[in-house]
mmCIF file with all atom_site columns, C-alpha atoms in Angstrom:
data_model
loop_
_atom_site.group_PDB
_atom_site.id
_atom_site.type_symbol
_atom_site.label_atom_id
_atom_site.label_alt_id
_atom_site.label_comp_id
_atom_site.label_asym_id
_atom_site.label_entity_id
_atom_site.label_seq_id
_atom_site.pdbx_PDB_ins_code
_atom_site.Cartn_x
_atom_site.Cartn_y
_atom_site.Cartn_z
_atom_site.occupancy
_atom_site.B_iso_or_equiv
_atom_site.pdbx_formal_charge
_atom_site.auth_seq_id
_atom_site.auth_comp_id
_atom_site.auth_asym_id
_atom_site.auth_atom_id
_atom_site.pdbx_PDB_model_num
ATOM 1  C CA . UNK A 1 1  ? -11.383 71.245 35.929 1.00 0.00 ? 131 UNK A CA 1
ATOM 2  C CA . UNK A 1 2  ? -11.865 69.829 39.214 1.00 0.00 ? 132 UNK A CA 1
ATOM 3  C CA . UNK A 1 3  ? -15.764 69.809 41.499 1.00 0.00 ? 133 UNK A CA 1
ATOM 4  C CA . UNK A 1 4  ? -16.685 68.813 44.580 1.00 0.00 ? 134 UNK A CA 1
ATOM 5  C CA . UNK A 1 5  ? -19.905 67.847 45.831 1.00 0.00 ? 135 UNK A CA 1
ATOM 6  C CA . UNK A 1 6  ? -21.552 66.585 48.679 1.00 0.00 ? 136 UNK A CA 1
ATOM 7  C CA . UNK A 1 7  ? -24.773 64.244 48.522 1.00 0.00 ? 137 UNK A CA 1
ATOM 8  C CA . UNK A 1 8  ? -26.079 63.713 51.872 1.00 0.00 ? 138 UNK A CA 1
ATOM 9  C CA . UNK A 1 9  ? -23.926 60.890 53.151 1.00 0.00 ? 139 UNK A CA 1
ATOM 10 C CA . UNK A 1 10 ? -20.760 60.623 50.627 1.00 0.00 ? 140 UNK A CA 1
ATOM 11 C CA . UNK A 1 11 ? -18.413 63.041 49.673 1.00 0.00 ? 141 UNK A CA 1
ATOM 12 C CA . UNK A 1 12 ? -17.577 62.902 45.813 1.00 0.00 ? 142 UNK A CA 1
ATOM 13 C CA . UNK A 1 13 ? -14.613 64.886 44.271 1.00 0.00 ? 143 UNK A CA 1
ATOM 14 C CA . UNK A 1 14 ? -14.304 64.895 40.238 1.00 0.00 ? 144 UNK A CA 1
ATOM 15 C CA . UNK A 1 15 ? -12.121 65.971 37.805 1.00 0.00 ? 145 UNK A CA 1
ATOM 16 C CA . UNK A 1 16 ? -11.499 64.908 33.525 1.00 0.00 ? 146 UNK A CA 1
ATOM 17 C CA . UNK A 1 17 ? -9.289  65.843 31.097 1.00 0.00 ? 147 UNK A CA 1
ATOM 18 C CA . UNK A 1 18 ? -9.975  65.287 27.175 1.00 0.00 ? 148 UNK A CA 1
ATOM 19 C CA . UNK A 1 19 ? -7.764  61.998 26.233 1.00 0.00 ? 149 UNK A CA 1
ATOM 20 C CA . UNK A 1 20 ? -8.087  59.959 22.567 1.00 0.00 ? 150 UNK A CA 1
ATOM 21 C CA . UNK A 1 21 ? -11.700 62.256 21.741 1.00 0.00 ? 151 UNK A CA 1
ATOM 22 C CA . UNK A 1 22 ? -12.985 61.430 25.246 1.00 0.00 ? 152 UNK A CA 1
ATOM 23 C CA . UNK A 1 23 ? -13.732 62.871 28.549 1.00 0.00 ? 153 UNK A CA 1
ATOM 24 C CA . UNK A 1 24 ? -11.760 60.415 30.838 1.00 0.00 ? 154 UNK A CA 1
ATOM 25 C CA . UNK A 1 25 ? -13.249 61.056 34.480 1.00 0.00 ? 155 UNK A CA 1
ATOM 26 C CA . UNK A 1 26 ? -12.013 60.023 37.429 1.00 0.00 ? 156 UNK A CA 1
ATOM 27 C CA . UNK A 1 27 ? -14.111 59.912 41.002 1.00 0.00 ? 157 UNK A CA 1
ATOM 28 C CA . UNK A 1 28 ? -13.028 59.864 44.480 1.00 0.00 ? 158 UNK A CA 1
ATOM 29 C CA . UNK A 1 29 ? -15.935 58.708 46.556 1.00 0.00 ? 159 UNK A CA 1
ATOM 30 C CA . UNK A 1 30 ? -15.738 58.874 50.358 1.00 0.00 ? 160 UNK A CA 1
ATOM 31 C CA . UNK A 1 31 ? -18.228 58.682 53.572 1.00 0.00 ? 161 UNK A CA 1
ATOM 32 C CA . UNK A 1 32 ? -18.645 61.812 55.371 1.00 0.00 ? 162 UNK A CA 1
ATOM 33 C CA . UNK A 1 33 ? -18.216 62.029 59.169 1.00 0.00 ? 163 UNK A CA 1
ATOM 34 C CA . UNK A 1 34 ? -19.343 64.856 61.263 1.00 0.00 ? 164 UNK A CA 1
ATOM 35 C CA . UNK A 1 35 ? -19.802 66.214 58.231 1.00 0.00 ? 165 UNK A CA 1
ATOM 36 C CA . UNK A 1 36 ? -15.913 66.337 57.604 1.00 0.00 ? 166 UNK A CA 1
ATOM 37 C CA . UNK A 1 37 ? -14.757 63.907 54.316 1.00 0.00 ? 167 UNK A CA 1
ATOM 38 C CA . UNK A 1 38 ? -11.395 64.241 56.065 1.00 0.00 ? 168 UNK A CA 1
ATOM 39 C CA . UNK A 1 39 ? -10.124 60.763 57.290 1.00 0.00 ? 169 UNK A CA 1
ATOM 40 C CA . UNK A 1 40 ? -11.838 58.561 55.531 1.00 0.00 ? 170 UNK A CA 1
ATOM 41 C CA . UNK A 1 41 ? -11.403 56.100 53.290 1.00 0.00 ? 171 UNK A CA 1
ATOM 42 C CA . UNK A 1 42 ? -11.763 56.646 49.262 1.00 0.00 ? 172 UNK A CA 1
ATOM 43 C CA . UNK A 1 43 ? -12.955 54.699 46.418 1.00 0.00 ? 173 UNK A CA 1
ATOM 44 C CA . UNK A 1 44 ? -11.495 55.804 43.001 1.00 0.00 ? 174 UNK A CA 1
ATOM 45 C CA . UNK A 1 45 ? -13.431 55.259 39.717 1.00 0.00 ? 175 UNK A CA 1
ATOM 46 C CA . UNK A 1 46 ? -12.468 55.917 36.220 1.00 0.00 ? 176 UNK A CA 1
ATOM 47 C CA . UNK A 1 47 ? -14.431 56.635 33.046 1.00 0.00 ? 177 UNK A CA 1
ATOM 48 C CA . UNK A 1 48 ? -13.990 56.992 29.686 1.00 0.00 ? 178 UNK A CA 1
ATOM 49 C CA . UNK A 1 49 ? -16.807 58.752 28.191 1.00 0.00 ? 179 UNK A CA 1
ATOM 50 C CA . UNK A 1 50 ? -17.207 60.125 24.383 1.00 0.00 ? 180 UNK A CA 1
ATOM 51 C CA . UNK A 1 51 ? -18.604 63.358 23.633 1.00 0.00 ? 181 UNK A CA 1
ATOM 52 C CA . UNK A 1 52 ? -22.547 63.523 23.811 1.00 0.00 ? 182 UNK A CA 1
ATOM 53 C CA . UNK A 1 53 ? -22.935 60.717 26.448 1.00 0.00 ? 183 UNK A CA 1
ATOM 54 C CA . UNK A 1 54 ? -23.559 60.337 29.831 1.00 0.00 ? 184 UNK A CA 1
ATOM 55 C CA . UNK A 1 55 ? -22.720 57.888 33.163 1.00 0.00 ? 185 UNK A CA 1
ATOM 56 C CA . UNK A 1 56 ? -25.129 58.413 35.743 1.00 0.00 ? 186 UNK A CA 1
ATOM 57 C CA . UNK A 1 57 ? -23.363 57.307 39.772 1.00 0.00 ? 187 UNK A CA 1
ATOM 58 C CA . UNK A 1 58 ? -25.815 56.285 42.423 1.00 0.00 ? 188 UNK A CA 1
ATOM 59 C CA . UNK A 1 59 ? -24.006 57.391 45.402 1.00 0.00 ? 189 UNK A CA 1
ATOM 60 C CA . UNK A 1 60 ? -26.212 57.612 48.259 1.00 0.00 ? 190 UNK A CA 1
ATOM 61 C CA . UNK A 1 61 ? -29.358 58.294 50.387 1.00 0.00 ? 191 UNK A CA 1
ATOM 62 C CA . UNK A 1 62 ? -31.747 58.517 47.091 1.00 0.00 ? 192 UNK A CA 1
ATOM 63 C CA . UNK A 1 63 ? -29.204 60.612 44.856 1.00 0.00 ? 193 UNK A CA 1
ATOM 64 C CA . UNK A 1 64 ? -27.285 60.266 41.483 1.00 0.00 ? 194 UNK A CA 1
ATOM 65 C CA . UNK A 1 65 ? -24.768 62.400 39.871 1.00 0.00 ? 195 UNK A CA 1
ATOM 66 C CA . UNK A 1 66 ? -25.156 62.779 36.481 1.00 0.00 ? 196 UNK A CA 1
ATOM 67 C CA . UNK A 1 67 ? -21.852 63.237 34.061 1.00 0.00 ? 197 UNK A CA 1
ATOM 68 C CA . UNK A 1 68 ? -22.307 64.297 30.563 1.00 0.00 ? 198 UNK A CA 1
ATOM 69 C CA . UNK A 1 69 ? -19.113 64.615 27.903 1.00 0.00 ? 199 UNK A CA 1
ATOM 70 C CA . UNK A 1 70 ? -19.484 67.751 26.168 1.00 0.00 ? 200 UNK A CA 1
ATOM 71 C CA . UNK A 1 71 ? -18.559 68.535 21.859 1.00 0.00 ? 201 UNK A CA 1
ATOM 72 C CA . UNK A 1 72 ? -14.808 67.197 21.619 1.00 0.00 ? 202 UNK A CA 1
ATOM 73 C CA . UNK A 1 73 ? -14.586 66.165 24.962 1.00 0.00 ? 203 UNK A CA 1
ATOM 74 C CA . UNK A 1 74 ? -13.877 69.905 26.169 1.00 0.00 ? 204 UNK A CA 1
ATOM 75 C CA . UNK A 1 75 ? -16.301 69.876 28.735 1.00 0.00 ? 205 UNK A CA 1
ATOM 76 C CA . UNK A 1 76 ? -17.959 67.648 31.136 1.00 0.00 ? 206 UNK A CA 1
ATOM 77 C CA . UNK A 1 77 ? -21.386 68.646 32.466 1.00 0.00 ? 207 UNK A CA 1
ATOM 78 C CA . UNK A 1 78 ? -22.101 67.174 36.107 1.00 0.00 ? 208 UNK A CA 1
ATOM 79 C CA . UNK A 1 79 ? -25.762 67.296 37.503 1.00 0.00 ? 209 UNK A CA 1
ATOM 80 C CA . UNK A 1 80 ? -26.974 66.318 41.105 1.00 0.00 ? 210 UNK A CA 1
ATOM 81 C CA . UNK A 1 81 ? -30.079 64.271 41.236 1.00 0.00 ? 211 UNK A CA 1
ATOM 82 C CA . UNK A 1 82 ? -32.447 62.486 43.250 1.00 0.00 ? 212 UNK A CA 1
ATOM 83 C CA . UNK A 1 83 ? -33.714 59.229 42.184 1.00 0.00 ? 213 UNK A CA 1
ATOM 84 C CA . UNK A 1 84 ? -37.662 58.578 42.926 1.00 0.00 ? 214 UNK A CA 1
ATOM 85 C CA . UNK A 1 85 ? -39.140 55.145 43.112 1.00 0.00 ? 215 UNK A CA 1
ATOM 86 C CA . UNK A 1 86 ? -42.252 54.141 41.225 1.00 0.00 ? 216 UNK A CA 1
ATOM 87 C CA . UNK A 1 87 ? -45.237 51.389 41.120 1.00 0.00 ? 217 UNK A CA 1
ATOM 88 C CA . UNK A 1 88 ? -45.720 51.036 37.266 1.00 0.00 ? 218 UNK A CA 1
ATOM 89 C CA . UNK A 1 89 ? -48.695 49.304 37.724 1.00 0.00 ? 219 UNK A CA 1
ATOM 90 C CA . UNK A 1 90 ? -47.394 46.313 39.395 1.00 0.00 ? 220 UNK A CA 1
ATOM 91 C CA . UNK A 1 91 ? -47.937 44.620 42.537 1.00 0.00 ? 221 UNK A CA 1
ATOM 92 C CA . UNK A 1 92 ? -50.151 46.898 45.426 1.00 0.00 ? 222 UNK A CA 1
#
C-alpha cells in the first residue's frame, strides 16, 4: 500500500510491506516546484518499525507525518500534523 501526501513545501510518497514482524517503510521526500514534485531531486529513507510503534518525520513549514505499525505489521497508519511551539515557562 502506497500514499502520497503533500505538506506545504515537500512532496512525500510512502509505501511498507510487513518483513521479519515489522512494518519496513520506505520515504521518498522531494521539494515541490510550481507546485509540481516532478523534477526534483529525492531523498529516500527507510524504517523498520514493530507493530504498536510509531516514527514521527518533520518535513517542512511547521508539519510532521506521523507513521504508526499496526497488529502484525499488517497495517501502517500515517497521520499529517502540525507541530506548535511552546514557552513552558521559560525565558519571556
Amino acid at each position: 500500500m502506497a500514499t502520497s501526501l503533500d505538506t506545504g513545501s515537500k512532496h512525500v510518497v510512502s509505501y511498507f510491506v510487513g518483513a521479519d514482524g515489522a512494518c519496513k517503510l520506505t520515504l521518498m521526500i522531494s521539494e515541490k516546484q510550481n507546485d509540481e514534485a516532478e523534477g526534483t531531486t529525492a531523498s529516500r529513507l527507510q524504517l523498520m518499525l514493530e507493530p504498536h510503534k510509531s516514527s514521527r518525520l518533520d518535513v517542512a513549514d511547521g508539519k510532521s507525518l506521523e507513521f504508526f505499525c499496526g497488529t502484525a505489521a499488517l497495517t501502517m497508519i500515517v497521520s499529517p500534523l502540525d507541530r506548535v511551539a511552546m514557552n513552558r515557562g521559560g525565558a519571556k
